CSV table of C-alpha atoms and ligand atoms in Angstrom, one decimal:
chain,number,residue,atom,x,y,z
A,7,MET,CA,0.0,0.0,0.0
A,8,ARG,CA,1.3,3.4,-0.8
A,9,PHE,CA,0.6,6.2,1.6
A,10,SER,CA,0.1,9.8,0.8
A,11,SER,CA,2.9,12.2,1.0
A,12,THR,CA,0.3,14.6,2.4
A,13,THR,CA,1.0,14.6,6.1
A,14,LEU,CA,-0.7,16.2,9.0
A,15,ALA,CA,1.1,17.3,12.1
A,16,ALA,CA,-1.1,16.0,14.9
A,17,GLY,CA,-0.4,17.3,18.4
A,18,LEU,CA,0.0,14.6,21.0
A,19,ARG,CA,1.5,16.0,24.2
A,20,GLY,CA,2.6,19.6,24.2
A,21,ASP,CA,5.5,20.0,21.8
A,22,GLU,CA,5.5,16.4,20.6
A,23,THR,CA,4.0,15.9,17.1
A,24,VAL,CA,3.6,12.9,14.9
A,25,HIS,CA,2.9,12.8,11.2
A,26,VAL,CA,0.0,10.7,10.1
A,27,THR,CA,-0.6,10.0,6.4
A,28,VAL,CA,-3.8,9.3,4.4
A,29,ASP,CA,-4.1,6.4,2.1
A,30,PRO,CA,-5.7,8.1,-0.9
A,31,SER,CA,-7.5,4.9,-1.9
A,32,SER,CA,-9.3,4.9,1.4
A,33,ILE,CA,-11.1,8.1,0.7
A,34,ILE,CA,-14.8,7.6,0.0
A,35,ILE,CA,-16.4,10.3,-2.1
A,36,PRO,CA,-20.1,10.8,-1.1
A,37,SER,CA,-22.3,9.4,-3.8
A,38,ASP,CA,-24.2,12.6,-4.4
A,39,LEU,CA,-21.0,14.2,-5.6
A,40,LEU,CA,-20.1,11.5,-8.1
A,41,PRO,CA,-20.5,12.0,-11.8
A,42,SER,CA,-22.9,9.9,-13.8
A,43,ASP,CA,-19.9,8.4,-15.6
A,44,GLY,CA,-16.4,8.4,-14.3
A,45,ARG,CA,-14.5,8.1,-17.6
A,46,PHE,CA,-12.5,11.3,-18.2
A,47,GLY,CA,-9.6,9.9,-20.3
A,48,CYS,CA,-8.2,11.5,-23.4
A,49,GLY,CA,-8.4,8.3,-25.5
A,50,PRO,CA,-9.6,5.7,-25.2
A,51,SER,CA,-12.5,7.8,-23.8
A,52,LYS,CA,-16.0,7.4,-22.6
A,53,VAL,CA,-18.2,5.3,-24.9
A,54,ARG,CA,-21.9,5.9,-24.6
A,55,ALA,CA,-24.3,3.1,-23.7
A,56,GLU,CA,-26.3,3.6,-26.9
A,57,GLN,CA,-23.1,2.9,-28.9
A,58,VAL,CA,-22.6,-0.4,-27.1
A,59,LEU,CA,-26.2,-1.3,-27.7
A,60,ALA,CA,-25.7,-0.6,-31.4
A,61,LEU,CA,-22.8,-3.0,-31.3
A,62,ALA,CA,-24.9,-5.7,-29.7
A,63,LYS,CA,-27.6,-5.2,-32.3
A,64,ALA,CA,-25.0,-5.5,-35.1
A,65,ASN,CA,-24.4,-9.0,-34.1
A,66,SER,CA,-27.5,-10.0,-36.1
A,67,ASN,CA,-26.2,-8.5,-39.4
A,68,LEU,CA,-22.8,-6.9,-39.4
A,69,LEU,CA,-20.4,-8.5,-36.8
A,70,GLY,CA,-18.7,-11.6,-38.2
A,71,THR,CA,-19.6,-10.8,-41.8
A,72,SER,CA,-17.4,-10.0,-44.8
A,73,HIS,CA,-16.1,-6.5,-45.2
A,74,ARG,CA,-16.3,-7.0,-49.0
A,75,GLN,CA,-20.1,-7.4,-49.0
A,76,ALA,CA,-22.9,-4.9,-49.1
A,77,PRO,CA,-23.8,-4.6,-45.3
A,78,VAL,CA,-20.3,-3.6,-44.2
A,79,LYS,CA,-19.7,-1.4,-47.3
A,80,HIS,CA,-22.9,0.3,-46.3
A,81,LEU,CA,-21.6,0.9,-42.8
A,82,VAL,CA,-18.4,2.4,-44.2
A,83,GLY,CA,-20.4,4.5,-46.6
A,84,SER,CA,-22.5,5.8,-43.7
A,85,VAL,CA,-19.4,6.8,-41.8
A,86,ARG,CA,-18.0,8.6,-44.8
A,87,GLU,CA,-21.2,10.4,-45.6
A,88,GLY,CA,-21.8,11.2,-42.0
A,89,LEU,CA,-18.4,12.8,-41.7
A,90,HIS,CA,-18.9,14.7,-44.9
A,91,GLU,CA,-22.0,16.2,-43.5
A,92,LEU,CA,-20.6,16.8,-40.0
A,93,PHE,CA,-17.7,18.8,-41.3
A,94,GLY,CA,-19.7,20.6,-44.0
A,95,LEU,CA,-17.4,19.5,-46.8
A,96,ARG,CA,-17.8,20.6,-50.4
A,97,LYS,CA,-18.0,18.3,-53.3
A,98,GLY,CA,-14.6,16.9,-54.3
A,99,TRP,CA,-13.5,16.2,-50.7
A,100,GLU,CA,-13.1,12.6,-49.9
A,101,ILE,CA,-13.2,10.8,-46.5
A,102,MET,CA,-10.4,8.2,-46.5
A,103,LEU,CA,-9.8,5.5,-43.9
A,104,GLY,CA,-7.4,2.8,-43.2
A,105,ASN,CA,-6.1,0.6,-40.4
A,106,GLY,CA,-3.5,1.6,-37.8
A,107,GLY,CA,-4.7,4.9,-36.2
A,108,ALA,CA,-3.2,8.4,-36.5
A,109,THR,CA,0.2,7.1,-35.7
A,110,THR,CA,0.2,4.9,-38.8
A,111,PHE,CA,-1.1,7.9,-40.9
A,112,TRP,CA,2.1,9.8,-40.1
A,113,ASP,CA,4.2,7.0,-41.7
A,114,ALA,CA,1.7,6.8,-44.6
A,115,ALA,CA,2.0,10.6,-45.1
A,116,THR,CA,5.8,10.4,-45.4
A,117,PHE,CA,5.3,8.0,-48.3
A,118,GLY,CA,2.2,9.4,-49.9
A,119,LEU,CA,1.7,13.1,-49.1
A,120,VAL,CA,5.1,14.7,-48.7
A,121,ARG,CA,6.6,15.5,-52.1
A,122,GLU,CA,10.0,16.7,-51.1
A,123,ARG,CA,10.0,18.5,-47.7
A,124,SER,CA,7.6,19.1,-44.8
A,125,GLN,CA,7.3,21.7,-42.1
A,126,HIS,CA,6.1,20.8,-38.7
A,127,TYR,CA,4.6,23.0,-35.9
A,128,VAL,CA,5.8,21.1,-32.8
A,129,PHE,CA,4.4,22.0,-29.4
A,130,GLY,CA,4.1,18.7,-27.5
A,131,GLU,CA,4.5,15.0,-27.8
A,132,PHE,CA,2.0,14.2,-30.6
A,133,SER,CA,3.1,17.0,-32.9
A,134,SER,CA,6.7,15.9,-32.4
A,135,LYS,CA,6.0,12.4,-33.6
A,136,PHE,CA,5.1,13.3,-37.2
A,137,ALA,CA,8.1,15.5,-37.3
A,138,GLU,CA,10.3,12.5,-36.2
A,139,ALA,CA,8.7,10.3,-38.8
A,140,ALA,CA,9.5,12.8,-41.5
A,141,ALA,CA,13.1,13.3,-40.2
A,142,SER,CA,13.8,9.6,-40.3
A,143,ALA,CA,12.3,8.9,-43.7
A,144,PRO,CA,15.2,8.6,-46.1
A,145,HIS,CA,13.2,9.4,-49.3
A,146,ILE,CA,12.3,13.0,-48.3
A,147,GLY,CA,14.3,16.0,-47.3
A,148,ASP,CA,15.0,17.1,-43.7
A,149,PRO,CA,11.8,18.6,-42.2
A,150,VAL,CA,11.6,22.2,-41.1
A,151,ILE,CA,10.6,22.5,-37.4
A,152,VAL,CA,8.8,25.4,-35.8
A,153,GLN,CA,8.7,24.9,-32.1
A,154,SER,CA,7.3,26.4,-28.9
A,155,ASP,CA,7.2,25.5,-25.3
A,156,PRO,CA,4.7,23.0,-23.9
A,157,GLY,CA,1.5,24.9,-22.9
A,158,THR,CA,1.8,27.3,-25.9
A,159,HIS,CA,1.8,26.9,-29.7
A,160,PRO,CA,3.9,28.6,-32.3
A,161,ALA,CA,2.4,31.3,-34.5
A,162,ILE,CA,1.7,30.2,-38.1
A,163,GLU,CA,4.0,31.9,-40.6
A,164,ALA,CA,4.7,31.5,-44.3
A,165,PRO,CA,6.8,28.3,-44.9
A,166,PRO,CA,10.1,28.3,-46.8
A,167,ALA,CA,9.6,28.1,-50.6
A,168,ASP,CA,10.8,24.4,-50.8
A,169,VAL,CA,8.2,23.2,-48.3
A,170,ASP,CA,5.3,21.3,-49.9
A,171,LEU,CA,3.4,20.1,-46.8
A,172,VAL,CA,2.7,22.0,-43.6
A,173,ALA,CA,1.8,19.8,-40.6
A,174,LEU,CA,-0.4,21.4,-37.9
A,175,THR,CA,-2.0,19.9,-34.8
A,176,HIS,CA,-5.5,21.1,-34.0
A,177,ASN,CA,-5.3,19.9,-30.4
A,178,GLU,CA,-2.1,18.9,-28.7
A,179,THR,CA,-3.5,16.2,-26.4
A,180,SER,CA,-0.3,16.0,-24.3
A,181,THR,CA,-0.6,19.6,-23.1
A,182,GLY,CA,-4.2,20.8,-23.7
A,183,VAL,CA,-3.3,23.4,-26.2
A,184,SER,CA,-5.5,24.0,-29.2
A,185,MET,CA,-4.7,25.9,-32.3
A,186,HIS,CA,-6.9,28.0,-34.6
A,187,LEU,CA,-6.4,26.5,-38.0
A,188,ARG,CA,-5.3,28.9,-40.7
A,189,ARG,CA,-3.7,28.3,-44.1
A,190,PRO,CA,-0.3,29.9,-44.3
A,191,GLU,CA,0.7,31.8,-47.4
A,192,GLY,CA,1.9,29.7,-50.3
A,193,ASP,CA,0.6,26.5,-51.9
A,194,ALA,CA,1.9,23.8,-49.5
A,195,LEU,CA,-0.7,21.2,-48.5
A,196,VAL,CA,-2.0,21.9,-45.0
A,197,VAL,CA,-2.2,18.6,-43.1
A,198,VAL,CA,-3.7,18.6,-39.7
A,199,ASP,CA,-3.5,16.1,-36.9
A,200,ALA,CA,-7.0,16.4,-35.6
A,201,THR,CA,-7.0,13.2,-33.6
A,202,SER,CA,-8.4,14.6,-30.3
A,203,ALA,CA,-10.1,17.7,-32.0
A,204,ALA,CA,-12.2,16.2,-34.8
A,205,GLY,CA,-15.8,16.4,-33.8
A,206,GLY,CA,-15.3,18.7,-30.8
A,207,LEU,CA,-13.5,21.8,-32.1
A,208,PRO,CA,-14.3,24.2,-34.9
A,209,TRP,CA,-12.4,24.4,-38.2
A,210,VAL,CA,-13.0,25.8,-41.7
A,211,PRO,CA,-12.3,23.3,-44.5
A,212,ASP,CA,-11.0,26.1,-46.8
A,213,GLU,CA,-8.1,26.5,-44.4
A,214,VAL,CA,-7.1,22.8,-44.5
A,215,ASP,CA,-6.2,20.0,-47.0
A,216,VAL,CA,-6.1,16.9,-44.8
A,217,TYR,CA,-7.8,16.6,-41.5
A,218,TYR,CA,-7.0,13.2,-40.0
A,219,PHE,CA,-7.9,11.5,-36.7
A,220,SER,CA,-8.5,8.3,-34.9
A,221,PRO,CA,-12.0,7.4,-33.6
A,222,GLN,CA,-11.3,6.8,-29.8
A,223,LYS,CA,-11.4,10.5,-28.8
A,224,CYS,CA,-14.3,12.8,-29.8
A,225,PHE,CA,-16.0,10.0,-31.7
A,226,ALA,CA,-16.1,7.8,-28.6
A,227,GLY,CA,-15.1,4.7,-30.6
A,228,ASP,CA,-12.2,2.3,-30.3
A,229,GLY,CA,-8.6,2.7,-31.6
A,230,GLY,CA,-7.0,1.0,-34.6
A,231,LEU,CA,-8.4,3.0,-37.4
A,232,TRP,CA,-7.4,6.3,-39.1
A,233,LEU,CA,-9.7,8.6,-41.0
A,234,ALA,CA,-8.8,11.6,-43.1
A,235,ALA,CA,-10.9,14.2,-44.8
A,236,CYS,CA,-9.0,15.2,-47.9
A,237,SER,CA,-9.5,18.3,-50.1
A,238,PRO,CA,-9.3,18.0,-53.9
A,239,ALA,CA,-5.7,19.3,-53.7
A,240,ALA,CA,-4.8,16.5,-51.3
A,241,VAL,CA,-6.5,13.9,-53.5
A,242,GLU,CA,-4.5,15.3,-56.4
A,243,ARG,CA,-1.2,15.0,-54.4
A,244,ILE,CA,-2.0,11.4,-53.4
A,245,ARG,CA,-2.7,10.5,-57.0
A,246,GLU,CA,0.5,12.3,-58.2
A,247,ILE,CA,2.8,10.6,-55.8
A,248,GLY,CA,0.8,7.3,-56.2
A,249,HIS,CA,1.4,7.3,-59.9
A,250,GLY,CA,5.1,8.0,-59.5
A,251,ASP,CA,7.9,5.5,-58.9
A,252,ARG,CA,8.5,6.1,-55.2
A,253,TRP,CA,8.6,2.7,-53.4
A,254,ARG,CA,6.1,2.4,-50.5
A,255,PRO,CA,4.8,-0.5,-48.5
A,256,ALA,CA,1.3,-1.4,-49.7
A,257,SER,CA,-0.2,-1.1,-46.2
A,258,LEU,CA,1.0,2.5,-46.0
A,259,ASP,CA,0.1,3.4,-49.6
A,260,LEU,CA,-2.4,6.3,-49.5
A,261,ASN,CA,-3.1,5.8,-53.2
A,262,LEU,CA,-4.3,2.2,-52.4
A,263,ALA,CA,-6.2,3.5,-49.4
A,264,LEU,CA,-7.9,6.1,-51.5
A,265,ASP,CA,-9.0,3.5,-54.1
A,266,ASN,CA,-10.4,1.4,-51.3
A,267,SER,CA,-12.0,4.3,-49.5
A,268,VAL,CA,-14.0,5.5,-52.4
A,269,ALA,CA,-15.3,2.0,-52.8
A,270,ASN,CA,-16.3,2.0,-49.1
A,271,GLN,CA,-13.7,-0.5,-48.2
A,272,THR,CA,-10.3,-0.7,-46.5
A,273,TYR,CA,-7.1,-2.3,-48.0
A,274,ASN,CA,-7.1,-5.0,-45.4
A,275,THR,CA,-9.7,-6.1,-42.8
A,276,PRO,CA,-10.9,-3.4,-40.5
A,277,ALA,CA,-12.3,-3.9,-36.9
A,278,LEU,CA,-16.0,-3.9,-37.5
A,279,GLY,CA,-16.8,-3.0,-33.9
A,280,THR,CA,-14.8,0.2,-34.2
A,281,LEU,CA,-16.7,1.2,-37.3
A,282,ILE,CA,-20.1,0.5,-35.6
A,283,LEU,CA,-19.2,2.6,-32.5
A,284,LEU,CA,-18.0,5.4,-34.8
A,285,ASP,CA,-21.0,5.3,-37.0
A,286,GLU,CA,-23.4,5.5,-34.0
A,287,GLN,CA,-21.5,8.5,-32.6
A,288,ILE,CA,-21.6,10.4,-35.8
A,289,LYS,CA,-25.3,9.8,-36.1
A,290,TRP,CA,-25.8,11.0,-32.5
A,291,MET,CA,-23.8,14.2,-33.3
A,292,LEU,CA,-25.8,14.9,-36.4
A,293,ALA,CA,-29.2,14.2,-34.8
A,294,ASN,CA,-28.4,16.7,-32.0
A,295,GLY,CA,-27.4,19.5,-34.3
A,296,GLY,CA,-24.0,18.6,-35.8
A,297,LEU,CA,-20.6,20.0,-35.2
A,298,ASP,CA,-21.9,23.3,-33.8
A,299,TRP,CA,-23.8,21.4,-31.1
A,300,CYS,CA,-20.7,19.4,-30.3
A,301,ILE,CA,-18.6,22.5,-30.0
A,302,GLU,CA,-21.1,24.2,-27.8
A,303,ARG,CA,-21.1,21.1,-25.5
A,304,THR,CA,-17.3,20.8,-25.2
A,305,ARG,CA,-17.1,24.6,-24.5
A,306,SER,CA,-19.7,24.2,-21.8
A,307,SER,CA,-17.6,21.4,-20.2
A,308,ALA,CA,-14.5,23.5,-20.5
A,309,SER,CA,-15.9,26.6,-18.9
A,310,ARG,CA,-17.0,24.5,-15.9
A,311,LEU,CA,-13.4,23.1,-15.6
A,312,TYR,CA,-11.4,26.3,-16.1
A,313,SER,CA,-13.7,28.5,-14.1
A,314,TRP,CA,-13.4,26.1,-11.2
A,315,ALA,CA,-9.6,26.0,-11.5
A,316,GLU,CA,-9.3,29.8,-11.7
A,317,ALA,CA,-11.3,30.1,-8.5
A,318,SER,CA,-9.4,27.3,-6.7
A,319,SER,CA,-6.7,28.0,-4.1
A,320,TYR,CA,-4.7,25.0,-5.3
A,321,ALA,CA,-5.5,24.4,-9.0
A,322,THR,CA,-4.5,26.5,-12.0
A,323,PRO,CA,-5.1,26.0,-15.7
A,324,PHE,CA,-1.8,25.0,-17.3
A,325,VAL,CA,-2.4,26.9,-20.5
A,326,ALA,CA,-2.0,30.6,-19.7
A,327,ASP,CA,-3.4,32.0,-23.0
A,328,THR,CA,-7.1,31.5,-22.8
A,329,MET,CA,-7.3,31.6,-26.7
A,330,GLN,CA,-5.0,28.5,-26.7
A,331,ARG,CA,-6.8,26.6,-23.9
A,332,SER,CA,-8.4,23.5,-25.3
A,333,SER,CA,-12.1,22.8,-24.7
A,334,VAL,CA,-11.6,19.0,-25.4
A,335,VAL,CA,-8.5,18.3,-23.2
A,336,GLY,CA,-8.2,20.3,-20.0
A,337,THR,CA,-4.8,20.4,-18.2
A,338,ILE,CA,-4.9,21.7,-14.6
A,339,ASP,CA,-1.7,22.2,-12.5
A,340,LEU,CA,-1.9,21.5,-8.8
A,341,ALA,CA,0.0,23.2,-6.0
A,342,ASP,CA,3.1,21.3,-4.8
A,343,THR,CA,1.3,20.5,-1.5
A,344,VAL,CA,-1.3,18.6,-3.4
A,345,PRO,CA,0.3,15.6,-5.2
A,346,ALA,CA,-1.6,14.7,-8.4
A,347,HIS,CA,-0.6,11.1,-7.9
A,348,ASP,CA,-2.7,11.0,-4.7
A,349,VAL,CA,-5.6,12.8,-6.1
A,350,ASN,CA,-5.7,10.4,-9.1
A,351,ALA,CA,-5.4,7.4,-6.8
A,352,ALA,CA,-8.3,8.6,-4.6
A,353,LEU,CA,-10.5,9.4,-7.7
A,354,ARG,CA,-9.7,6.0,-9.2
A,355,ALA,CA,-10.7,4.2,-6.0
A,356,ASN,CA,-14.1,5.9,-6.5
A,357,ARG,CA,-14.2,4.8,-10.2
A,358,ILE,CA,-13.3,8.2,-11.6
A,359,VAL,CA,-10.5,7.3,-14.0
A,360,ASP,CA,-7.8,8.4,-16.4
A,361,THR,CA,-7.4,12.0,-15.0
A,362,GLU,CA,-3.6,11.5,-15.1
A,363,SER,CA,-1.5,14.1,-16.9
A,364,TYR,CA,0.6,13.1,-20.0
A,365,ARG,CA,3.4,11.0,-18.5
A,366,LYS,CA,6.3,12.7,-20.4
A,367,LEU,CA,5.1,16.2,-19.6
A,368,GLY,CA,6.2,15.5,-16.0
A,369,ARG,CA,4.0,18.0,-14.2
A,370,ASN,CA,2.0,17.9,-11.0
A,371,GLN,CA,-1.1,18.0,-13.2
A,372,LEU,CA,-4.5,16.6,-13.9
A,373,ARG,CA,-5.7,16.1,-17.4
A,374,VAL,CA,-9.4,15.8,-18.3
A,375,GLY,CA,-11.0,14.6,-21.5
A,376,MET,CA,-14.1,16.7,-22.3
A,377,PHE,CA,-15.1,15.1,-25.5
A,378,PRO,CA,-18.7,15.4,-26.7
A,379,ALA,CA,-19.8,12.1,-25.1
A,380,VAL,CA,-18.9,13.6,-21.7
A,381,GLU,CA,-21.8,15.3,-19.9
A,382,PRO,CA,-20.9,18.9,-19.1
A,383,ASP,CA,-22.6,18.4,-15.7
A,384,ASP,CA,-20.2,15.5,-15.0
A,385,ILE,CA,-17.3,18.0,-15.3
A,386,ALA,CA,-18.9,20.0,-12.6
A,387,CYS,CA,-19.3,16.8,-10.5
A,388,LEU,CA,-15.6,16.0,-11.2
A,389,THR,CA,-14.4,19.3,-9.8
A,390,ALA,CA,-16.5,18.8,-6.7
A,391,CYS,CA,-15.0,15.3,-6.3
A,392,ILE,CA,-11.5,16.7,-6.6
A,393,ASP,CA,-12.3,19.3,-4.0
A,394,HIS,CA,-13.6,16.6,-1.7
A,395,VAL,CA,-10.5,14.5,-2.2
A,396,VAL,CA,-8.1,17.3,-1.6
A,397,SER,CA,-9.7,18.3,1.6
A,398,ALA,CA,-9.8,14.7,2.8
A,399,LEU,CA,-6.1,14.4,2.0
A,400,ALA,CA,-5.3,17.5,4.0
A,401,GLN,CA,-7.4,16.4,7.0
A,402,GLY,CA,-5.7,13.1,7.7
A,403,PRO,CA,-7.5,9.9,8.6
A,404,ALA,CA,-11.0,10.2,9.9
B,15,LIG,C1,-4.2,10.1,-29.6
B,15,LIG,C2,-3.4,11.0,-30.5
B,15,LIG,C3,-2.6,10.4,-31.5
B,15,LIG,C4,-2.4,8.9,-31.6
B,15,LIG,O1,-3.5,8.2,-32.0
B,15,LIG,P1,-3.4,6.6,-32.2
B,15,LIG,O2,-4.8,6.3,-32.6
B,15,LIG,O3,-2.9,6.1,-30.9
B,15,LIG,O4,-2.4,6.4,-33.3
B,15,LIG,C5,-2.0,11.3,-32.4
B,15,LIG,N1,-2.2,12.6,-32.4
B,15,LIG,C6,-3.0,13.1,-31.4
B,15,LIG,C7,-3.1,14.6,-31.4
B,15,LIG,C8,-3.6,12.4,-30.5
B,15,LIG,O5,-4.4,12.9,-29.5
């Protein structure tokens, strides 16, 4: 058993004191403070019960059936059409998909989207990964890196003339910084990692060429798939490189992925459960009012979290610039006297999970996923639970 580093000096006789510690996992949060659902992770994230019901229902017609036949192709078509509508895409845009998640898309992009040289805006763990993939790819030039400290993002500027792809990140999940997407000057493709943003933050398709993501964040699905909304210019780039003689592994070939996607298929077998969960979430978003509704909902969650932290004596929003503060991933620094490790352990003992900060950031911090599936009122409950835990840790054993 690990005991809290929070100690209380309890007077025994006169000047003699003894330090008693609280085991965080012994703290019981009163049930009237608890959220309706305790999943606040940043991916995998809360899956709604209705999605799981859709999965159970799909056992009669979709699960366990061929992805080359009409029922599954219909499902893929429904996902593609639903995303087209959700993002308000014009004719000529294509929704692509393939196996492997956003991480795999970085490798695929080095083969099938970067012509000669890419530029990367790096401001956290995820944005650095695509830059690393580009730097290690022998068939393209050294990438240009524009960097800023964690908790901020770099300003968008015109890229050098030899850059043909600009890589942006809509929401840096490791730090809780979101970026307003804007096309820089020039005609480089604008390729956006929207893994934790897609479906929860606003964007304007005219400012972007590729908007890619995985389904286990705002879309409340499961991992293992990547999706990418591609502008006509992006489709043209994929065809241009695809018809050239650059070697690429078939499973990372975006030209093959595009051929399959427009036929409502994937190059190899997809996880059907992931597609079913995703399709159900897209339908839920559309039925409630589409992307604007989702954005309103995540903003409402975020305002509950950040206003609590701003008023708190021991919690502070990590991202200082309110314009860069994400409404889908909230990062909250705690005072040194309040170890996040203990707070998380106490929350977990009460079935409130995945509020840990990003491990490599190394801060005394909580991180909260506020994707559309999360009830804004549950964010208010979460803050009340944190307050309860912190006061219980400070008071010592009952
Ligand atoms: C989660 C995440 C990824 C990685 O997604 P995988 O599905 O695990 O490959 C990449 N970028 C961002 C911004 C993310 O939040």
